[in-house]
mmCIF file of C-alpha atoms in Angstrom:
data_model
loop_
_atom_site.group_PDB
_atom_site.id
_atom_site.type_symbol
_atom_site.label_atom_id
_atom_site.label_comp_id
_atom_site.label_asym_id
_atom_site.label_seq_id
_atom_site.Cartn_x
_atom_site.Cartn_y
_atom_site.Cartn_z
ATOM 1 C CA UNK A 325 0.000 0.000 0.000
ATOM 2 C CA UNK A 326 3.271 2.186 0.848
ATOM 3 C CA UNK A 327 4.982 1.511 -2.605
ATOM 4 C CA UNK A 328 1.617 2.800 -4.688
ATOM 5 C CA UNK A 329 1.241 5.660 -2.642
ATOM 6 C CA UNK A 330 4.516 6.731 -3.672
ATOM 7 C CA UNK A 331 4.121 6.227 -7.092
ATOM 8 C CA UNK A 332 1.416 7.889 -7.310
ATOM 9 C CA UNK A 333 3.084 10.697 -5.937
ATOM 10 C CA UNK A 334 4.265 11.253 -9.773
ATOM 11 C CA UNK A 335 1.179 12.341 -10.811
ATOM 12 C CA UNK A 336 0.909 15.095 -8.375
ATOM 13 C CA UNK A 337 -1.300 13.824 -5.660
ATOM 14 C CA UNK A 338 -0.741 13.247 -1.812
ATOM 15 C CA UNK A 339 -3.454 11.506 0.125
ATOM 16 C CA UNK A 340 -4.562 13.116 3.761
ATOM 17 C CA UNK A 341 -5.614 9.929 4.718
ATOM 18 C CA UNK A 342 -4.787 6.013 3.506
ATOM 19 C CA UNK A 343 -7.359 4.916 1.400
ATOM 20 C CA UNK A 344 -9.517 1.704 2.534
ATOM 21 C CA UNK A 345 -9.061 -0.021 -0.015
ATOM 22 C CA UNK A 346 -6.578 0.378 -3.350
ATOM 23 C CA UNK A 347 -5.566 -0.870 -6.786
ATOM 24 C CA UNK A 348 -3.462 1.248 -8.911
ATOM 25 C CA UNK A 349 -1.326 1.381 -11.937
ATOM 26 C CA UNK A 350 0.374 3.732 -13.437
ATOM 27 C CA UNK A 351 2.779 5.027 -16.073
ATOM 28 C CA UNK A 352 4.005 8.435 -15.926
ATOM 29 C CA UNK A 353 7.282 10.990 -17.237
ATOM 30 C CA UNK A 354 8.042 14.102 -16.235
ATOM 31 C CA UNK A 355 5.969 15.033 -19.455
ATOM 32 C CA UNK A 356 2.698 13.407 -19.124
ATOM 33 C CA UNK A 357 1.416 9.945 -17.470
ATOM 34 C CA UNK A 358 -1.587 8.356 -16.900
ATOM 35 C CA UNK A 359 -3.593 5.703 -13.872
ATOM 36 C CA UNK A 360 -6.148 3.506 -13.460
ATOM 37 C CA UNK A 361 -7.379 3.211 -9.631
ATOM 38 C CA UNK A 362 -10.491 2.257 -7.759
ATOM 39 C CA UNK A 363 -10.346 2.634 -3.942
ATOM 40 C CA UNK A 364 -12.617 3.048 -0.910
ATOM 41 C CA UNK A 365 -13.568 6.783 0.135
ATOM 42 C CA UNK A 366 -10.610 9.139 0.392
ATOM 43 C CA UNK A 367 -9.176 12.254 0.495
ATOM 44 C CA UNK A 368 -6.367 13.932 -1.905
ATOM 45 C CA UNK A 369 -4.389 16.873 -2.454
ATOM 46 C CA UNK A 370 -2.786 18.081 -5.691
ATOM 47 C CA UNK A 371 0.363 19.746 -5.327
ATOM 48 C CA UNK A 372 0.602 22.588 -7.629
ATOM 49 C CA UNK A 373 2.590 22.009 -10.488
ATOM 50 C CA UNK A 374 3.124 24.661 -13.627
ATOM 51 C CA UNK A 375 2.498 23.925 -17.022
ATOM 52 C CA UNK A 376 0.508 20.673 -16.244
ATOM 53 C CA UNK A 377 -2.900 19.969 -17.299
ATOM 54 C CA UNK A 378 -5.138 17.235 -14.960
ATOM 55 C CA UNK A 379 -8.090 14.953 -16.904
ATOM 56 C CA UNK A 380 -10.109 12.444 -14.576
ATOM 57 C CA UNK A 381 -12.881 10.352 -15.644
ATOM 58 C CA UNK A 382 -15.449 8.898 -13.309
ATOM 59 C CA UNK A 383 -16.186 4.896 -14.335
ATOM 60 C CA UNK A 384 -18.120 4.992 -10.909
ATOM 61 C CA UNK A 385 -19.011 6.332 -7.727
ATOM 62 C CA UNK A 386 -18.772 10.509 -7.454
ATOM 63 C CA UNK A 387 -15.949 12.855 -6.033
ATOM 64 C CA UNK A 388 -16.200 16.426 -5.348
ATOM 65 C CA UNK A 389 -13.582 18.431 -5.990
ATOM 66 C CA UNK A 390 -12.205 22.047 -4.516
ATOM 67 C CA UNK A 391 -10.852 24.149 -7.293
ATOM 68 C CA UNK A 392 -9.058 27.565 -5.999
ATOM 69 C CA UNK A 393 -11.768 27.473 -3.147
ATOM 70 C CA UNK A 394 -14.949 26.534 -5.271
ATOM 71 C CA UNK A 395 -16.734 23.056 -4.995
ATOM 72 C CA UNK A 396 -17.818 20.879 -8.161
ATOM 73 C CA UNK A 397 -19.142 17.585 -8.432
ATOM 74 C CA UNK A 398 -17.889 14.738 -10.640
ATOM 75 C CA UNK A 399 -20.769 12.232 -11.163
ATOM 76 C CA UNK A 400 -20.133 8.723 -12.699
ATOM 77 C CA UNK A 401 -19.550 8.585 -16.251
ATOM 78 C CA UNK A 402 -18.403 13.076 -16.424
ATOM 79 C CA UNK A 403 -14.827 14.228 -17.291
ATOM 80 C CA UNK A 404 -12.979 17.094 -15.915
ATOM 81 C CA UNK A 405 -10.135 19.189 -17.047
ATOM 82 C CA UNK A 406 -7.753 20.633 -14.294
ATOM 83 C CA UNK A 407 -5.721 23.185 -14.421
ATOM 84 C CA UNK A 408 -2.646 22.410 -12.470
ATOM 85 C CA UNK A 409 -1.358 25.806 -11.372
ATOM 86 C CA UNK A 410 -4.804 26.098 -9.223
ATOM 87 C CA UNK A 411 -4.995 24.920 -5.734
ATOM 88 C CA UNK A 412 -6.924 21.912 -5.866
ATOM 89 C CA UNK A 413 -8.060 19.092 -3.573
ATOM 90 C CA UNK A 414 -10.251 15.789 -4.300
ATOM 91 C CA UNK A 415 -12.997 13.964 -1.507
ATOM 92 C CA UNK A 416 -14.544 10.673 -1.683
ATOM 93 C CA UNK A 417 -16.244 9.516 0.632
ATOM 94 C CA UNK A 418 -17.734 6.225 -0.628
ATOM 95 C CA UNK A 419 -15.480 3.691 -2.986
ATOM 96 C CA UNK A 420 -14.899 5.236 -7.049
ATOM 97 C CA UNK A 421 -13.310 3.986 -9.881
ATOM 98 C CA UNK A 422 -11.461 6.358 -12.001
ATOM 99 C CA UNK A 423 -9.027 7.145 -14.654
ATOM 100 C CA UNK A 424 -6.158 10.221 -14.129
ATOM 101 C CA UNK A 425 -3.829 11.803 -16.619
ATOM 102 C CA UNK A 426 -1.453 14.391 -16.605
ATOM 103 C CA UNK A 427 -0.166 16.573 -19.688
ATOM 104 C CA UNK A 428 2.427 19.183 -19.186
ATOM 105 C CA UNK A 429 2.698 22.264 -21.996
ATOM 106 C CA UNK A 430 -0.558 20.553 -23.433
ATOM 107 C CA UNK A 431 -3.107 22.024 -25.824
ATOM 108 C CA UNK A 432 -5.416 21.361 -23.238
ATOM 109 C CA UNK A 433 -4.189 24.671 -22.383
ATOM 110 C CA UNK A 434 -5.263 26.586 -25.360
ATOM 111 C CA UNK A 435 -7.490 29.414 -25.306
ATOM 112 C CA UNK A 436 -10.300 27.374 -26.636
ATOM 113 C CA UNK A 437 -10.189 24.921 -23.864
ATOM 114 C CA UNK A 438 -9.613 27.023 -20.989
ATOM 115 C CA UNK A 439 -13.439 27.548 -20.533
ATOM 116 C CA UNK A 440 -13.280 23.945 -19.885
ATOM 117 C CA UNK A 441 -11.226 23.881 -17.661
ATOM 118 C CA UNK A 442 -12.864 23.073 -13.680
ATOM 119 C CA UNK A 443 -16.104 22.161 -15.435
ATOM 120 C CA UNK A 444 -17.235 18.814 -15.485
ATOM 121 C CA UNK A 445 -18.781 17.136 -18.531
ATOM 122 C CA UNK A 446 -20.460 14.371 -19.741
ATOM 123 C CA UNK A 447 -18.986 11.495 -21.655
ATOM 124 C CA UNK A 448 -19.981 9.210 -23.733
ATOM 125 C CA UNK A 449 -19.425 5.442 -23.620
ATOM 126 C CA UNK A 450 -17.961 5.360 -26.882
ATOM 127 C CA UNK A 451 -15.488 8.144 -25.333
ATOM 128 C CA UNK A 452 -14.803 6.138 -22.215
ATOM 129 C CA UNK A 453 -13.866 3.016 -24.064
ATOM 130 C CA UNK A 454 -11.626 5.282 -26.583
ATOM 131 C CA UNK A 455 -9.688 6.548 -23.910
ATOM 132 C CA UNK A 456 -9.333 4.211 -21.788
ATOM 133 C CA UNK A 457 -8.799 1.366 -24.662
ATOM 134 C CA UNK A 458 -5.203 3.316 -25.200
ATOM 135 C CA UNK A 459 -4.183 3.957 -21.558
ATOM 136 C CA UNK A 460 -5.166 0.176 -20.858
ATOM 137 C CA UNK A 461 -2.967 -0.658 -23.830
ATOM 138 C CA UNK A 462 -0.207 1.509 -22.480
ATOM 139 C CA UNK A 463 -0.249 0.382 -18.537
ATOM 140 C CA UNK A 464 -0.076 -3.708 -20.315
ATOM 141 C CA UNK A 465 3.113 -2.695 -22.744
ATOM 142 C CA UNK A 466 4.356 -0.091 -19.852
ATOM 143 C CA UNK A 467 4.425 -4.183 -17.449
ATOM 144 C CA UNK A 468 6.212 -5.361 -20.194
ATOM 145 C CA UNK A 469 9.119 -2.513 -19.795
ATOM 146 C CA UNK A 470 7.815 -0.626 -22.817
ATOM 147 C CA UNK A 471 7.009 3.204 -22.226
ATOM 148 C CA UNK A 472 4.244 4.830 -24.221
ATOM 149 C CA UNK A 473 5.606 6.946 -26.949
ATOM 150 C CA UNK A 474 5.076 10.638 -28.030
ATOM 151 C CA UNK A 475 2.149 9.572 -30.226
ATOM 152 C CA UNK A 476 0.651 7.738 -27.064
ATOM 153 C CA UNK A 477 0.255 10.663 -25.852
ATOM 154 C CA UNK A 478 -0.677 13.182 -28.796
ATOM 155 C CA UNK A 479 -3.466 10.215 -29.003
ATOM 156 C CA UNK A 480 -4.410 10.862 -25.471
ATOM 157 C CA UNK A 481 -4.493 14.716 -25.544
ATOM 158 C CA UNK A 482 -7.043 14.715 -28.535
ATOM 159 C CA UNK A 483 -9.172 12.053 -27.453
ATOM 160 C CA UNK A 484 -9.732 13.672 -24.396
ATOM 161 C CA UNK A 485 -10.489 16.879 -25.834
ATOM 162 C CA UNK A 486 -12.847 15.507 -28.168
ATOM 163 C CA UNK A 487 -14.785 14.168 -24.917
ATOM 164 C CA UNK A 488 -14.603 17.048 -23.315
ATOM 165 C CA UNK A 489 -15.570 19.234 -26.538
ATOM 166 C CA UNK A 490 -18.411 17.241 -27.069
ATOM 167 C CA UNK A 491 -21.600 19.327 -26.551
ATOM 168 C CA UNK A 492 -23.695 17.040 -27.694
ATOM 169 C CA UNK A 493 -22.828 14.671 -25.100
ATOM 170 C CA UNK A 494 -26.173 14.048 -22.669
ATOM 171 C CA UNK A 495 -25.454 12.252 -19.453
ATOM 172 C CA UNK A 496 -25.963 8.977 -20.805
ATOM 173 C CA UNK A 497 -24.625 7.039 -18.254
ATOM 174 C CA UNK A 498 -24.325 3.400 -18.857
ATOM 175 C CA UNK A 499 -26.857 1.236 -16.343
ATOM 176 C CA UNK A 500 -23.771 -0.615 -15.135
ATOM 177 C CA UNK A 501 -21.420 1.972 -13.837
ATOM 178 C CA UNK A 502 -25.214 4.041 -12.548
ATOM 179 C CA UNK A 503 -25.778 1.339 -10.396
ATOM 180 C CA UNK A 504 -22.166 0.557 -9.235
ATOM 181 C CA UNK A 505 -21.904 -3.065 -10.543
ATOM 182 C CA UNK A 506 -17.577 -3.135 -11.481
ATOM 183 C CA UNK A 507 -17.021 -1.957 -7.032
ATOM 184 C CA UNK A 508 -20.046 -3.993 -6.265
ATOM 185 C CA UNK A 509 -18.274 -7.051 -8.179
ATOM 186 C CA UNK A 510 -14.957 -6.170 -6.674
ATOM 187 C CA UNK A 511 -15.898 -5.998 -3.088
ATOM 188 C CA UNK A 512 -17.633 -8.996 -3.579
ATOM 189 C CA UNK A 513 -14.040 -10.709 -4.789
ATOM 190 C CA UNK A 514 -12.325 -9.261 -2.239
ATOM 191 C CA UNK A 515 -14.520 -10.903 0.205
ATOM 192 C CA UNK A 516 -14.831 -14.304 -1.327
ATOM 193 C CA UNK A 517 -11.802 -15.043 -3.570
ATOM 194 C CA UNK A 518 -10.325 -17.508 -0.926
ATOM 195 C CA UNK A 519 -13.726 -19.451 -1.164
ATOM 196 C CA UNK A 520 -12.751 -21.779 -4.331
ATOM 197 C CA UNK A 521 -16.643 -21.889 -5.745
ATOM 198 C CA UNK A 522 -16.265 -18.135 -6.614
ATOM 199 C CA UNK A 523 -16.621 -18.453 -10.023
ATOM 200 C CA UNK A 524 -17.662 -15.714 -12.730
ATOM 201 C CA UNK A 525 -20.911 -17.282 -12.874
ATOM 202 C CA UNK A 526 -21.244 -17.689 -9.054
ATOM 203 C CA UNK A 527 -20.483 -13.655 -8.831
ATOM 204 C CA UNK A 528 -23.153 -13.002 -11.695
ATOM 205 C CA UNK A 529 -25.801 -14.640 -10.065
ATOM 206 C CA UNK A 530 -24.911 -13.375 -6.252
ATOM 207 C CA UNK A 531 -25.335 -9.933 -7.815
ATOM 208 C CA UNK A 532 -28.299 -10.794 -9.822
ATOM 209 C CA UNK A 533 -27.031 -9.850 -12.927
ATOM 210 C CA UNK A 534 -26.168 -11.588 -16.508
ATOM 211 C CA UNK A 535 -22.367 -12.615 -17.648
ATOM 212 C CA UNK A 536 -22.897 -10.246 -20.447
ATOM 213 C CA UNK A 537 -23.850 -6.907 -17.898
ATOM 214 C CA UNK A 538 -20.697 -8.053 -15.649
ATOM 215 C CA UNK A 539 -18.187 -8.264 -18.435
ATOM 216 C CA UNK A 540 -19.336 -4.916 -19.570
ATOM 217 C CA UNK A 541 -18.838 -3.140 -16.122
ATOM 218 C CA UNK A 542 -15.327 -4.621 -16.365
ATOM 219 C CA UNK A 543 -14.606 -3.287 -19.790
ATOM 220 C CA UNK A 544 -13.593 0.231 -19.332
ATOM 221 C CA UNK A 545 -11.588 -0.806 -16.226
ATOM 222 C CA UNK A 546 -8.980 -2.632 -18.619
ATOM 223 C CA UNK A 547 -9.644 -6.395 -17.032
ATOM 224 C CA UNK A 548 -12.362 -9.043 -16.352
ATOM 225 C CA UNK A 549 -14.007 -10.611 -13.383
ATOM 226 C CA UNK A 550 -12.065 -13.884 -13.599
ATOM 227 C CA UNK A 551 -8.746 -11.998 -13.704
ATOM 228 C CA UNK A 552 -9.596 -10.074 -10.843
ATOM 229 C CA UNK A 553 -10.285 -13.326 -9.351
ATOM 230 C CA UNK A 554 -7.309 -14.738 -9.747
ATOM 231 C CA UNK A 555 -5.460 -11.572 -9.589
ATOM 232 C CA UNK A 556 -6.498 -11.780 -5.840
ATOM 233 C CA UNK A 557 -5.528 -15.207 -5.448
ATOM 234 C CA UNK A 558 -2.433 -14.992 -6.751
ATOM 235 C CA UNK A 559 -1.452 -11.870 -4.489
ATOM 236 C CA UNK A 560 -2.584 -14.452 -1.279
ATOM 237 C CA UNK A 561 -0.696 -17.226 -2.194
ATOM 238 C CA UNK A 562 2.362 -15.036 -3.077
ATOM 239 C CA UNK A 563 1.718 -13.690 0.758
ATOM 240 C CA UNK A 564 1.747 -17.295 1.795
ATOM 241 C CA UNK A 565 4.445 -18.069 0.031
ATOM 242 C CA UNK A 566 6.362 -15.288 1.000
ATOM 243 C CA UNK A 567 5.496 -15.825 4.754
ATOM 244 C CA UNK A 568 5.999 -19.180 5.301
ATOM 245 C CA UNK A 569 9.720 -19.466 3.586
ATOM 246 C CA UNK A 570 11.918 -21.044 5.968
ATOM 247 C CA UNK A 571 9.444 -21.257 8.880
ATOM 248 C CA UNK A 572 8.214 -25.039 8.359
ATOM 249 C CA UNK A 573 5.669 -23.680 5.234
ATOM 250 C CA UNK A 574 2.477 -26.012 5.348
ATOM 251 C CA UNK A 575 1.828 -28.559 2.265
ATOM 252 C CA UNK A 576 1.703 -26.739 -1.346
ATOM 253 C CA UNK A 577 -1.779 -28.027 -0.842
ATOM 254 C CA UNK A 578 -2.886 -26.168 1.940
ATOM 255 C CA UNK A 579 -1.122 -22.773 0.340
ATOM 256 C CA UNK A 580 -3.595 -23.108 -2.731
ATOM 257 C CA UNK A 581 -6.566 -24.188 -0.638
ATOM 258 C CA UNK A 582 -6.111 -21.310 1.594
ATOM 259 C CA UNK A 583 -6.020 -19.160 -1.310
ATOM 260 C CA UNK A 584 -9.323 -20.157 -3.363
ATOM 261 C CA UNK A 585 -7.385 -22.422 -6.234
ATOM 262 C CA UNK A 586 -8.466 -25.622 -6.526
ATOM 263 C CA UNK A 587 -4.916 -27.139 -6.677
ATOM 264 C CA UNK A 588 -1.866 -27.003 -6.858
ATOM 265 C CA UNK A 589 -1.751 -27.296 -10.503
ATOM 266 C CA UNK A 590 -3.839 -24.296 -10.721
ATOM 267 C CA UNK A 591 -2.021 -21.931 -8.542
ATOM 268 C CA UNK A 592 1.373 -23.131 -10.028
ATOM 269 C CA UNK A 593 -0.397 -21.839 -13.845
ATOM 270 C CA UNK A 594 -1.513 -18.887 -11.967
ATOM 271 C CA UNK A 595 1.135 -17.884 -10.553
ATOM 272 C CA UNK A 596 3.085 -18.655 -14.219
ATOM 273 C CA UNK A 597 0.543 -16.580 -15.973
ATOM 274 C CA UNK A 598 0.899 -13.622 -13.615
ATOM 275 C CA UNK A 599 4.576 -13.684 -14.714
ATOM 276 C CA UNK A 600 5.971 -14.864 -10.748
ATOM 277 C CA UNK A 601 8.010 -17.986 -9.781
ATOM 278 C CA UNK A 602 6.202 -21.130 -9.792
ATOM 279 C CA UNK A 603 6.040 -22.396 -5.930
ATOM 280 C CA UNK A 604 9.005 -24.732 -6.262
ATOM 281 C CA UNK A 605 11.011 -21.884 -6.767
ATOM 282 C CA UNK A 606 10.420 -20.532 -3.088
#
C-alpha cells in the first residue's frame, strides 16, 4: 500500500488519509502519465505544479472536488479538465473507480479549452472506451518494460479533448457503472476469492445480474471478473508463500486451498501466468 502511494506521488497527488481499499497502476514521465485506480472513500491533495494539465474520468461512484476554493461535483460517467497551477483538492467519501492523466505544456491549455477547464462534462461510452482502450494498452506494454511513446500521448491529448468538446454529449450514463456493478463485483471478490466456488458465474448470479452486464462493467476498467479473481488469489498465495519461507511452510496443498485455487496445478499456472516464480522456486 506504501509503494503505490509513492508512485502515485508522480502524478501530483498526496493523500490526507490512507485509502480503505486500493488498486493502482500507473505510467508516468516528467511530461505526461496516466492511472487507473479504484479505492474506498478518500481524500487527496494536488500539489501545484506549472504547465501541467489534470483529466479524470469517473467509471463509478462521485468525487467532489475544490478548485481555488470553489466546490464541483464529478458524477459517474463526467470528465474534468484541471488546471494544475490552481490549488486543488479531491474527496470521496464512498469507494470510485477512475481514470487520471497528466499533460504538461498541453493544448489542453489553449485558449479554446480554458473555458473547460474546472467544469465537469459528460462522456460518452464510446469516449470512455476510446480513452481508456489506449491507456489500458499503455499500462499492459508499460508491465512489459515498454514506455508509451510521443504519439501515445498526442493520441491521449485529442481524445480527451474531443470528450470534453463534445456538446452534444447528454449524461448517458451506462446502467452498469449508474448502479455501481464493477465496485459492487470487486468488493464482492475481495470478500470471497479464498472461497474456491467463486466463479464468474457464481459472482453473476450473487449480484443478480447476466455474464454479459458483468463483463461490460469490467470493460472500461482494462480487465475481467475472472482476472480479478485470480489476480487476488495470486497476491494471497504469493503472501503465503512469502510468509511461510523457511518457517516449516504447510503442504503446497494447503497454500492453494487457503487461497481459493483448486490445486496445486492451478495456482502453479496462476502464478506462471501472472509472470511470478512457480512455488518450487520458493
Amino acid at each position: 500500500m506504501t509503494e503505490v502511494l509513492k508512485r502515485s506521488l508522480k502524478h501530483g497527488w498526496s493523500y490526507d488519509a490512507q485509502p480503505h481499499v486500493y488498486e493502482y497502476d500507473e505510467t508516468a514521465s516528467d511530461e505526461f502519465g496516466f492511472a487507473r485506480l479504484w479505492s474506498g472513500g478518500m481524500s487527496t491533495v494536488l500539489q501545484s505544479r506549472e504547465g501541467i494539465v489534470h483529466v479524470a474520468v469517473i467509471v463509478e461512484g462521485s468525487a467532489e472536488v475544490m478548485v481555488d476554493g470553489s466546490n464541483v461535483q464529478i458524477e459517474t460517467g463526467q470528465i474534468i479538465l484541471l488546471d494544475g497551477d490552481c490549488e486543488l483538492h479531491a474527496h470521496s467519501p464512498k469507494p470510485w473507480a477512475r481514470y487520471g492523466w497528466f499533460f504538461r505544456n498541453s493544448i489542453l491549455r489553449g485558449r479554446e479549452y480554458r473555458p473547460l477547464l474546472g467544469e465537469p462534462r459528460s462522456i460518452t461510452r464510446e469516449s470512455l472506451l476510446a480513452m481508456t482502450s489506449v491507456a489500458n494498452t499503455s499500462l499492459d506494454a508499460n508491465r512489459a518494460g515498454v514506455k508509451p511513446s510521443i504519439h501515445t500521448r498526442i493520441a491521449m491529448e485529442h481524445l480527451a479533448a474531443a470528450a470534453a468538446y463534445d456538446h452534444s454529449a447528454r449524461l448517458r450514463t451506462d446502467p452498469v457503472h449508474r448502479d455501481g456493478l464493477f465496485l459492487a463485483a470487486q468488493s464482492l471478490i475481495s470478500e470471497r476469492f479464498r472461497d474456491p466456488a467463486l466463479t464468474v458465474e457464481v459472482l453473476s448470479r450473487d449480484l443478480a445480474v447476466s455474464a454479459s452486464s458483468l463483463h461490460r462493467a469490467y470493460q472500461p476498467m482494462g480487465t475481467s471478473p475472472r482476472r480479478e479473481i485470480e489476480r487476488h488469489r495470486v497476491a494471497e498465495s504469493l503472501r503465503r508463500l512469502a510468509l511461510d519461507v523457511g518457517t516449516g511452510a504447510p503442504p503446497m496443498v494447503d497454500i492453494a486451498a487457503e487461497s481459493g485455487f483448486t490445486s496445486v496445478v492451478t495456482m502453479r499456472r496462476s502464478l506462471t501466468r501472472a509472470g511470478h516464480r512457480s512455488p518450487r522456486g520458493y
